[in-house]
Short mmCIF file of N, CA and C in Angstrom, two decimals:
data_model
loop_
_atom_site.label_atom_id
_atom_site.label_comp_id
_atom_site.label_asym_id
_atom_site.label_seq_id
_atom_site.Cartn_x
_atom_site.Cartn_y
_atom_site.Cartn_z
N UNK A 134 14.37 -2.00 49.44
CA UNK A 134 13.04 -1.44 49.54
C UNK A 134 12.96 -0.13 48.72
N UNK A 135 14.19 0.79 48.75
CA UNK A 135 13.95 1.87 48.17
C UNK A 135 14.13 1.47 46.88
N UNK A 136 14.98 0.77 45.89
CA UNK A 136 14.89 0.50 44.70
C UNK A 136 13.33 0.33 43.89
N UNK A 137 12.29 -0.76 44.93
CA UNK A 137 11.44 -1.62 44.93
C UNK A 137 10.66 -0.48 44.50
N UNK A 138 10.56 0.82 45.39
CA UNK A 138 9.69 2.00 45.56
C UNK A 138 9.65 2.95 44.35
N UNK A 139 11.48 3.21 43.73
CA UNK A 139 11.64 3.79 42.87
C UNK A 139 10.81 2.94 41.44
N UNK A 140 10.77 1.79 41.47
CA UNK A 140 10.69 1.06 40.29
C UNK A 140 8.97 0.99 40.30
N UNK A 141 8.28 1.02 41.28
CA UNK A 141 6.67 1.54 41.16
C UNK A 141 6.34 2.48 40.86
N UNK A 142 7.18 4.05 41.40
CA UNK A 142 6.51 4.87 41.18
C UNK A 142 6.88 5.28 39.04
N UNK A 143 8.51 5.17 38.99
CA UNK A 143 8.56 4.56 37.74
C UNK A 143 7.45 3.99 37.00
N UNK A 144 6.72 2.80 36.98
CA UNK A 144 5.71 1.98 36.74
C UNK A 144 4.31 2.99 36.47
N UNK A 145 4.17 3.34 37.61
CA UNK A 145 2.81 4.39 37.38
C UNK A 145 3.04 5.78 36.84
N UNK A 146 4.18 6.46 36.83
CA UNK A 146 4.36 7.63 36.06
C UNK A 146 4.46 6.81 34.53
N UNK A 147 4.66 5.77 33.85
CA UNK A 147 4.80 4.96 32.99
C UNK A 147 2.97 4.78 32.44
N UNK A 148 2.18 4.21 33.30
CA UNK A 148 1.03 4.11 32.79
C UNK A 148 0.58 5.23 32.47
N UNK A 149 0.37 6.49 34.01
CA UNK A 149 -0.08 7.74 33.46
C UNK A 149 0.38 8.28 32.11
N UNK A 150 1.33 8.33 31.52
CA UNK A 150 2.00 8.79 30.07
C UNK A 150 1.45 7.76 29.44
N UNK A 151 0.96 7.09 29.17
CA UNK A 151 0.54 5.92 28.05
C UNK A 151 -1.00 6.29 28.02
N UNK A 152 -1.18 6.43 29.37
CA UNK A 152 -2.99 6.74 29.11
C UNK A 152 -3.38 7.98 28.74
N UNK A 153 -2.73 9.18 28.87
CA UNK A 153 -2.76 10.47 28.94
C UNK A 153 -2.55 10.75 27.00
N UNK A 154 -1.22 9.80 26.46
CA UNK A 154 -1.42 9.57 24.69
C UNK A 154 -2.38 8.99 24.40
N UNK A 155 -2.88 8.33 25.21
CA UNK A 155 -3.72 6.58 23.98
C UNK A 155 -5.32 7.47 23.50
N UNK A 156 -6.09 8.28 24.14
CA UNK A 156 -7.08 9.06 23.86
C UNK A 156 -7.73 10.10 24.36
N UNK A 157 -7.79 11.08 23.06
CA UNK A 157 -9.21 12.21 24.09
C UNK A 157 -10.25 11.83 23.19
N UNK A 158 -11.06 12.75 23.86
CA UNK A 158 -12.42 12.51 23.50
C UNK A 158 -12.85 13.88 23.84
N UNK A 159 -13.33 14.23 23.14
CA UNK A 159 -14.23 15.87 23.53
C UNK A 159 -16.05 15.39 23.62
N UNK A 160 -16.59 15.90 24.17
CA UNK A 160 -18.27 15.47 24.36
C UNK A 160 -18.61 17.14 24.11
N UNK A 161 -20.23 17.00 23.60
CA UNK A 161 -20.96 18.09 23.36
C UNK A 161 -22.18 18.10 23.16
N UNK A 162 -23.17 19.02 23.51
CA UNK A 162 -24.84 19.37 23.24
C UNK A 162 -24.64 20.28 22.59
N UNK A 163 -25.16 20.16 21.73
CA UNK A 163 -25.45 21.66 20.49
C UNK A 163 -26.71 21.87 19.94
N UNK A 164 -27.08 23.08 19.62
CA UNK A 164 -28.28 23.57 19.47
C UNK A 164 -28.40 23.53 17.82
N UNK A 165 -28.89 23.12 17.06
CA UNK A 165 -29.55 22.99 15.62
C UNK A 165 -30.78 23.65 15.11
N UNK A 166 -30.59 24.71 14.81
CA UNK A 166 -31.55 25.72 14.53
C UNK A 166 -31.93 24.79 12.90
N UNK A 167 -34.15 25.25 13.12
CA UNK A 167 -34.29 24.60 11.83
C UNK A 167 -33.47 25.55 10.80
N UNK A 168 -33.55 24.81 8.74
CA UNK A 168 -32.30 25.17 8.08
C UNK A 168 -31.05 25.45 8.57
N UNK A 169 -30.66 25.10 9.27
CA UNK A 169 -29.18 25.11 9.82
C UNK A 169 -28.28 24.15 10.15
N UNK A 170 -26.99 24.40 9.65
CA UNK A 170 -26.09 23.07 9.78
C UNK A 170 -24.89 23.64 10.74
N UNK A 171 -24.65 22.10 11.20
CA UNK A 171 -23.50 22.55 12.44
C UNK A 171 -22.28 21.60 11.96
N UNK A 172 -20.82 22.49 12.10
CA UNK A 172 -20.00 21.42 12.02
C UNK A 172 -18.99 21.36 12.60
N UNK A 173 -18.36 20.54 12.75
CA UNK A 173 -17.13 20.72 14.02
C UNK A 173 -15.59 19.81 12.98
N UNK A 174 -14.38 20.30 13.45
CA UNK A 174 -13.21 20.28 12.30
C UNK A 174 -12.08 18.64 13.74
N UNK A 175 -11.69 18.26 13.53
CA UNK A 175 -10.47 17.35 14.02
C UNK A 175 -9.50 17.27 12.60
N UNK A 176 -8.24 18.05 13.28
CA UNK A 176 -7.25 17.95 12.62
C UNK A 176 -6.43 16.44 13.26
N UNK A 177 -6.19 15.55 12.14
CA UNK A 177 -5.49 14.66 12.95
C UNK A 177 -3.86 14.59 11.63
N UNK A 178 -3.34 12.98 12.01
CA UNK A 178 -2.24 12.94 11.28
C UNK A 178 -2.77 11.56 10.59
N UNK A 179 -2.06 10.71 9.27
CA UNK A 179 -2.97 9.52 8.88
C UNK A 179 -2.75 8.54 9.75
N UNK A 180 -3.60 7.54 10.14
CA UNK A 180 -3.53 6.10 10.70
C UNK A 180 -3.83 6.84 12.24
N UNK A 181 -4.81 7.65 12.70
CA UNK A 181 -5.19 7.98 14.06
C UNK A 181 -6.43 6.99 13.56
N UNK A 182 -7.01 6.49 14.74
CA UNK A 182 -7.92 6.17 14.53
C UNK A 182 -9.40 7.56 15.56
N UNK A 183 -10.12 7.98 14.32
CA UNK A 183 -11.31 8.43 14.66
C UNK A 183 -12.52 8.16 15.14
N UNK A 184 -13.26 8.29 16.13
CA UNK A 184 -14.82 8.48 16.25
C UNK A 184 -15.48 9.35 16.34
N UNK A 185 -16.74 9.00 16.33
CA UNK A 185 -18.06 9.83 16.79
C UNK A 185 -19.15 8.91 16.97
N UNK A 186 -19.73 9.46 18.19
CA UNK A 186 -20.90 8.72 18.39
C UNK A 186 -21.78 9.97 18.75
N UNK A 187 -23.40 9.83 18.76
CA UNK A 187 -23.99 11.03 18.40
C UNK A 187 -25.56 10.60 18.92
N UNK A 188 -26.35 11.33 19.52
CA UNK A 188 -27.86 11.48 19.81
C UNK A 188 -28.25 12.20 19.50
N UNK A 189 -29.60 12.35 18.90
CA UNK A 189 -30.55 13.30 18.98
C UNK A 189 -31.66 13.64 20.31
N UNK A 190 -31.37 14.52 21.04
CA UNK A 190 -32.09 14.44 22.41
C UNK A 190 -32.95 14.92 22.41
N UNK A 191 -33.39 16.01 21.09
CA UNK A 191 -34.77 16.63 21.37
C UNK A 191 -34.59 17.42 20.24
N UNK A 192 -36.20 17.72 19.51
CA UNK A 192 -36.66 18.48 18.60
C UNK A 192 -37.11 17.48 17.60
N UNK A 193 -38.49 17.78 17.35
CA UNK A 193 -39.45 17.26 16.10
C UNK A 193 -39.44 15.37 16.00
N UNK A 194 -38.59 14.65 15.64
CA UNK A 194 -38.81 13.65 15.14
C UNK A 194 -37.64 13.07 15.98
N UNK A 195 -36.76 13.30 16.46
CA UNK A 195 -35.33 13.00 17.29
C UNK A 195 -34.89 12.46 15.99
N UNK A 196 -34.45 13.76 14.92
CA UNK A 196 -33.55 13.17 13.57
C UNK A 196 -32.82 14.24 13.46
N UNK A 197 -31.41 13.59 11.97
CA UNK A 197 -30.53 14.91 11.68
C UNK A 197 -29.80 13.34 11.00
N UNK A 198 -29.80 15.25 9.61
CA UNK A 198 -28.65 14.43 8.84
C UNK A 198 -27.53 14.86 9.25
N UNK A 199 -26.45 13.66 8.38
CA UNK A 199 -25.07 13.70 9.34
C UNK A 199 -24.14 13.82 8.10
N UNK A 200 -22.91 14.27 7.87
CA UNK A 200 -22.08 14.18 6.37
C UNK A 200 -20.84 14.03 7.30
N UNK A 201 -19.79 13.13 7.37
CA UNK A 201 -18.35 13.09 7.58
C UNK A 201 -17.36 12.97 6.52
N UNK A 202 -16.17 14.14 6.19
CA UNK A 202 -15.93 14.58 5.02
C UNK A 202 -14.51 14.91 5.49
N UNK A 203 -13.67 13.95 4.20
CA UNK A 203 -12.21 13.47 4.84
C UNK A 203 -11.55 15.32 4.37
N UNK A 204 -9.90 15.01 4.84
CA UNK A 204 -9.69 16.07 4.53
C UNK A 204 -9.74 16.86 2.66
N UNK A 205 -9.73 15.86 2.16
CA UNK A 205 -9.84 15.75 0.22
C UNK A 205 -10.98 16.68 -0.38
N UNK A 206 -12.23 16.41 0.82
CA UNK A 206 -13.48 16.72 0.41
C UNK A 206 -14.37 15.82 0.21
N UNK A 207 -13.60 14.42 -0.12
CA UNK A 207 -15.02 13.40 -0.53
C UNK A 207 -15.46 13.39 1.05
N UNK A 208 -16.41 12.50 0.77
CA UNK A 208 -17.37 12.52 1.49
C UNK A 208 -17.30 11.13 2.15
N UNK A 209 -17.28 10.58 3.67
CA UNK A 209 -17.16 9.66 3.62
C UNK A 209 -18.07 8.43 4.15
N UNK A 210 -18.96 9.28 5.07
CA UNK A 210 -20.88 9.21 5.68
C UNK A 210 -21.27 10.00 5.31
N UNK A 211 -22.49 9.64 4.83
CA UNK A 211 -23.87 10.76 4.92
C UNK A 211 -25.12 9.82 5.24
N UNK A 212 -25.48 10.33 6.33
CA UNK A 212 -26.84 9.73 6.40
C UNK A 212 -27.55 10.74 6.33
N UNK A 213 -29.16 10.19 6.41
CA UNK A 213 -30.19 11.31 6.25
C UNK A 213 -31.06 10.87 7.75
N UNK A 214 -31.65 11.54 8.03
CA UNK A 214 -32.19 11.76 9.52
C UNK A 214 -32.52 10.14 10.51
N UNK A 215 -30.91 10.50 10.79
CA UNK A 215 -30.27 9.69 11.58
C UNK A 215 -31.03 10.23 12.75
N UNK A 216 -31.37 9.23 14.00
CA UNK A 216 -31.72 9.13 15.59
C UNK A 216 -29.82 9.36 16.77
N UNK A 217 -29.33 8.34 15.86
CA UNK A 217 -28.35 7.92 16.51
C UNK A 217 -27.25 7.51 15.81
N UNK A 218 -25.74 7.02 16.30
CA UNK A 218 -24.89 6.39 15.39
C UNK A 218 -23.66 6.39 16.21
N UNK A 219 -23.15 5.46 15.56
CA UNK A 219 -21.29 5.21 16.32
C UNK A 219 -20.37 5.16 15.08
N UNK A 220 -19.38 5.50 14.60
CA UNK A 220 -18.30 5.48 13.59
C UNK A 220 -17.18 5.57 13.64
N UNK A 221 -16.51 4.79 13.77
CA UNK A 221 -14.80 4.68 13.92
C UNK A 221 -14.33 3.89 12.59
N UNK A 222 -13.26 5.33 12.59
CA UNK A 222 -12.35 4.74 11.15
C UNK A 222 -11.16 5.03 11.47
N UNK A 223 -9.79 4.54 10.91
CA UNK A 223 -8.74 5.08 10.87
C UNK A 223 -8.95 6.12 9.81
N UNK A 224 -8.15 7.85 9.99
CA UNK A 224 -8.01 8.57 9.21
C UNK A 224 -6.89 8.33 8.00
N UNK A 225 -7.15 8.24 7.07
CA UNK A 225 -6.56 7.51 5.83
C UNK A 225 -5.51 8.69 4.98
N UNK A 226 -5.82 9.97 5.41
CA UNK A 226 -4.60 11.43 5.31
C UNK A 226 -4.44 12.12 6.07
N UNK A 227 -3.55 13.28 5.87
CA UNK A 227 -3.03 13.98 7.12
C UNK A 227 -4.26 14.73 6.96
N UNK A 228 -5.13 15.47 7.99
CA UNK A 228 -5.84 17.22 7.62
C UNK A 228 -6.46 17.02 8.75
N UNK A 229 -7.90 17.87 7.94
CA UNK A 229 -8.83 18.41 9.05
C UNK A 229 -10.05 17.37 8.45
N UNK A 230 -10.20 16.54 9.27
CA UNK A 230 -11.71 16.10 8.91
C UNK A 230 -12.80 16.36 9.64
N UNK A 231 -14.26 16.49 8.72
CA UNK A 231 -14.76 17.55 8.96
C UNK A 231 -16.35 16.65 9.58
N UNK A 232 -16.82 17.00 10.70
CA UNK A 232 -18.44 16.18 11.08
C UNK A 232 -19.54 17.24 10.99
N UNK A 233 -19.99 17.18 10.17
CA UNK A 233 -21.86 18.63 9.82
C UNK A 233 -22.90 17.38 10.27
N UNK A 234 -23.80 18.06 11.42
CA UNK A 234 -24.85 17.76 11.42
C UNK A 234 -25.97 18.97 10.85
N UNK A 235 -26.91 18.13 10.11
CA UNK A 235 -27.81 19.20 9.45
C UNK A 235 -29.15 19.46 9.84
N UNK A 236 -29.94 20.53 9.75
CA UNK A 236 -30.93 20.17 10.44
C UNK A 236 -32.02 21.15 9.15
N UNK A 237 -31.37 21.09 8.27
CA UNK A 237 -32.23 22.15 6.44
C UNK A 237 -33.33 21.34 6.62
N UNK A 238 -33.55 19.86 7.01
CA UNK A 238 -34.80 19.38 6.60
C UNK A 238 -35.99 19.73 7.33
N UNK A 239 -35.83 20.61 8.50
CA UNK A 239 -36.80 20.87 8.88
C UNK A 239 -36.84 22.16 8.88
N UNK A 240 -38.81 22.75 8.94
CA UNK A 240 -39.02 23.80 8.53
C UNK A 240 -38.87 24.76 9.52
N UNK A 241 -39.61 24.46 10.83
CA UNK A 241 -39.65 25.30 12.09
C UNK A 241 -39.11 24.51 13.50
N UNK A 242 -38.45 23.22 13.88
CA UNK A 242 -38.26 22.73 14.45
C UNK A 242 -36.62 22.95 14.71
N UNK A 243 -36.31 23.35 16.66
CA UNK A 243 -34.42 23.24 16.32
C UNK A 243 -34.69 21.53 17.00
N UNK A 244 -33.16 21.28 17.05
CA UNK A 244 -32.84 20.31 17.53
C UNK A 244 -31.46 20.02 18.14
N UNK A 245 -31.65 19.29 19.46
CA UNK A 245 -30.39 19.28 20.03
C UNK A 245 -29.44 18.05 19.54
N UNK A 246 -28.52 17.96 19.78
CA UNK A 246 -27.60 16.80 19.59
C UNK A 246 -26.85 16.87 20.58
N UNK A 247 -26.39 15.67 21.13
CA UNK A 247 -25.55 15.15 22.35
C UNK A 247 -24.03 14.42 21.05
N UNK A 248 -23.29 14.85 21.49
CA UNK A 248 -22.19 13.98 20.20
C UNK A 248 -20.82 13.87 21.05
N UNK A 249 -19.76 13.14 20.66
CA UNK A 249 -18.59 12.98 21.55
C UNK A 249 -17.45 12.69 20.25
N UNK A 250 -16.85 13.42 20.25
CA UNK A 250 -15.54 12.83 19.05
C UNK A 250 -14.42 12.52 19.57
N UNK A 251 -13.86 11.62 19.34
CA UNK A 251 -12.60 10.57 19.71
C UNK A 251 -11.73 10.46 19.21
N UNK A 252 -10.22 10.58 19.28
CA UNK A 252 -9.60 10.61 18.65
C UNK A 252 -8.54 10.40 19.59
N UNK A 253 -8.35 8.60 18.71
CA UNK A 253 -7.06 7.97 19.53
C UNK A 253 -5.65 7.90 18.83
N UNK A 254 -4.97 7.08 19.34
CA UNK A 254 -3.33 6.87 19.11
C UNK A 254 -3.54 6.73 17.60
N UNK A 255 -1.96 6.98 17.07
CA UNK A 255 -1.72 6.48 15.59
C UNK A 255 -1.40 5.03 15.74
N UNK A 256 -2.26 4.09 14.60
CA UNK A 256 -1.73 2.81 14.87
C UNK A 256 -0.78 2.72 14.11
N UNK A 257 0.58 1.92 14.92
CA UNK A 257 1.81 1.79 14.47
C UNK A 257 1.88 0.23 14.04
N UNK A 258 2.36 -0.02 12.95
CA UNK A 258 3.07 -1.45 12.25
C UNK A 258 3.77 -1.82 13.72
N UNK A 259 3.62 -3.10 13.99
CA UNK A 259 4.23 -3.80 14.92
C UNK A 259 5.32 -4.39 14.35
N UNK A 260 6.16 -4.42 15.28
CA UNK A 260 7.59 -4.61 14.50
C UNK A 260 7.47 -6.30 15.53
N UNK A 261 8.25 -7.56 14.64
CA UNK A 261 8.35 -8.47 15.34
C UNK A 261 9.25 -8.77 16.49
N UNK A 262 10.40 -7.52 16.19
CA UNK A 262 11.19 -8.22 16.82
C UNK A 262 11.14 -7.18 18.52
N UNK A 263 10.31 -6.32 18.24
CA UNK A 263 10.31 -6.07 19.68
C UNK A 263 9.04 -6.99 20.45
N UNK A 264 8.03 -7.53 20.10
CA UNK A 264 7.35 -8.62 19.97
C UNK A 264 8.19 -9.47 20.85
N UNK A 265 9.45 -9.91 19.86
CA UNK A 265 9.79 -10.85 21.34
C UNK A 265 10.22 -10.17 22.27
N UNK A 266 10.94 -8.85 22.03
CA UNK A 266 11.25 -8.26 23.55
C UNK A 266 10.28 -8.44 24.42
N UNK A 267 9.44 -8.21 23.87
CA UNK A 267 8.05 -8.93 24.98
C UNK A 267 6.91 -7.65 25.38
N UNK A 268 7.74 -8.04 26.83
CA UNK A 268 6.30 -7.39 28.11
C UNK A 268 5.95 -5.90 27.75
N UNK A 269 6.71 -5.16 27.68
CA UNK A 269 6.22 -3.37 27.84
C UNK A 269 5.54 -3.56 26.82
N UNK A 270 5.27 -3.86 25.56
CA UNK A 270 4.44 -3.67 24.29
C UNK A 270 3.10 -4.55 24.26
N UNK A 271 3.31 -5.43 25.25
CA UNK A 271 2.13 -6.46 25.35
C UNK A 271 0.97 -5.53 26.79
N UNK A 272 1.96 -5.18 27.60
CA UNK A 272 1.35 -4.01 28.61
C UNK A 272 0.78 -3.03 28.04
N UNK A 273 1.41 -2.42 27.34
CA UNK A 273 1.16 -0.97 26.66
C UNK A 273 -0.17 -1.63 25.74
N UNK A 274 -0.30 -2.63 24.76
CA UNK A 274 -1.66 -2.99 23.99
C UNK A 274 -2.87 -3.11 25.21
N UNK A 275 -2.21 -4.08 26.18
CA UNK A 275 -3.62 -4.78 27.44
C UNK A 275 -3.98 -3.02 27.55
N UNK A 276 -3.00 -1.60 27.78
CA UNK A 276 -3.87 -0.27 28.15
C UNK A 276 -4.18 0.05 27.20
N UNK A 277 -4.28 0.20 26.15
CA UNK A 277 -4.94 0.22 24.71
C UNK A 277 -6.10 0.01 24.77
N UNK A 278 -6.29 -1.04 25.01
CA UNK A 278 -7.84 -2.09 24.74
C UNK A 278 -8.05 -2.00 25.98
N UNK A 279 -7.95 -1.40 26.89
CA UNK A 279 -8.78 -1.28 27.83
C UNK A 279 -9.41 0.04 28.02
N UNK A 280 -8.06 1.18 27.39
CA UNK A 280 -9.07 2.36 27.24
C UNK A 280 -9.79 2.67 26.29
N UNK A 281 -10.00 1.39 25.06
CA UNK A 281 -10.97 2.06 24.31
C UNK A 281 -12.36 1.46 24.58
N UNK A 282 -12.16 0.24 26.02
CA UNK A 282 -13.16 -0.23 25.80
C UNK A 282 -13.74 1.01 27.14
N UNK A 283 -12.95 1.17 28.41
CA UNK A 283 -13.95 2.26 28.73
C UNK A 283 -14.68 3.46 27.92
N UNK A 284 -13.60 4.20 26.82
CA UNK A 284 -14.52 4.76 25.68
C UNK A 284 -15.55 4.53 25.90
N UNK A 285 -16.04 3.23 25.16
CA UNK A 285 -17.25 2.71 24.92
C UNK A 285 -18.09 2.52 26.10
N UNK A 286 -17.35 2.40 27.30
CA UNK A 286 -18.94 2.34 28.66
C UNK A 286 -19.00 3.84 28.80
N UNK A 287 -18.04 4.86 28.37
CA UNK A 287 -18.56 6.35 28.62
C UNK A 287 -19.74 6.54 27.64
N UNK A 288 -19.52 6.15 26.37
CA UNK A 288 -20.46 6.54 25.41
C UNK A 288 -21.79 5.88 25.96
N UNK A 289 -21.79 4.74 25.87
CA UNK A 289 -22.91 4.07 26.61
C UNK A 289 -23.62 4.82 27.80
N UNK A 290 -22.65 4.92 28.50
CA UNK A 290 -23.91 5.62 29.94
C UNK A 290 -24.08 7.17 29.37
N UNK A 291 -22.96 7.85 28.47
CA UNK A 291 -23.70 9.01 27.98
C UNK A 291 -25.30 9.10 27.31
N UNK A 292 -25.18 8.16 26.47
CA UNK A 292 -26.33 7.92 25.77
C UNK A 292 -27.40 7.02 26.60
N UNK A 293 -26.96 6.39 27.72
CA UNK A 293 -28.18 6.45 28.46
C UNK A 293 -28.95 7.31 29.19
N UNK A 294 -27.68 8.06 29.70
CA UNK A 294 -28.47 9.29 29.98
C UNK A 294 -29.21 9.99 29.69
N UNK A 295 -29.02 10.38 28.35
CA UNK A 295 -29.89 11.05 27.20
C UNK A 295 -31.37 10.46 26.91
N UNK A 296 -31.23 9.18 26.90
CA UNK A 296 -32.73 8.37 26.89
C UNK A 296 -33.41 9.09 27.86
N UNK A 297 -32.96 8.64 28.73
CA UNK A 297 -33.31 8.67 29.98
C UNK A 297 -34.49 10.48 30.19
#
């Protein structure tokens, strides 16, 4: 019985460390003064995979342009007065990549934004032969894909909220 006990709590100090790496996520409301741009920096390493998902909750038209700009400088989104949006990429170099929302296009109007940036595990080359070792790597993916899919019901009820 005590083995049985040691080997659960094992087990769940095991998940907690897997879920505690696999993602954060930072969330935010920010204020967008008209002519004014806002931007926020994620330093990652290459092959993290990145998001952002983003609302406009209030001011003038519920718009804003958006520019996401690798660490190089190119440029890798730009929209122009975006409502809304979701974007996940793997980061393709090491740095700081960079998210500006803009709000120059308007003359006297601020505007808020609701936004959340994400930033999960590095995806690693699967090696085959631990593949057949099997279970811990097939466990460790099933918590993978399950925390990115809660991700996605956080973003969701965030942004329902915001409708709302």
């Amino acid at each position: 019985v005590r083995s049985l006990l040691i080997a659960v709590m094992e087990f769940f100090v095991y998940i907690l460390g897997v879920m505690a790496l696999i993602q954060c996520a930072h969330g935010y409301f920010v204020n967008i003064d008209a002519h004014a741009e806002e931007c926020f920096f994620e330093r990652v390493k290459a092959g993290t995979k990145l998001g952002l998902a983003f609302e406009v909750s209030e001011g003038g038209f519920l718009d804003i342009d958006l520019r996401i700009i690798g660490p190089d400088g190119k440029t890798l989104h730009e929209g122009e007065r975006e409502s809304n949006g979701r974007y996940t990429f793997p980061a393709a170099l090491d740095g700081v990549y960079t998210y500006c929302f803009s709000n120059k296009m308007s003359t006297m109007t601020p505007k808020t934004v609701m936004f959340s940036m994400d930033v999960g595990d590095k995806e690693e080359k699967k090696d085959p032969a631990a593949e057949v070792a099997g279970g811990e790597n097939k466990l460790e993916d099933m918590i993978k894909e399950l925390s990115s899919a809660l991700s996605g019901v956080k973003h969701e009820q965030d942004y329902m909220e915001v409708r709302e």
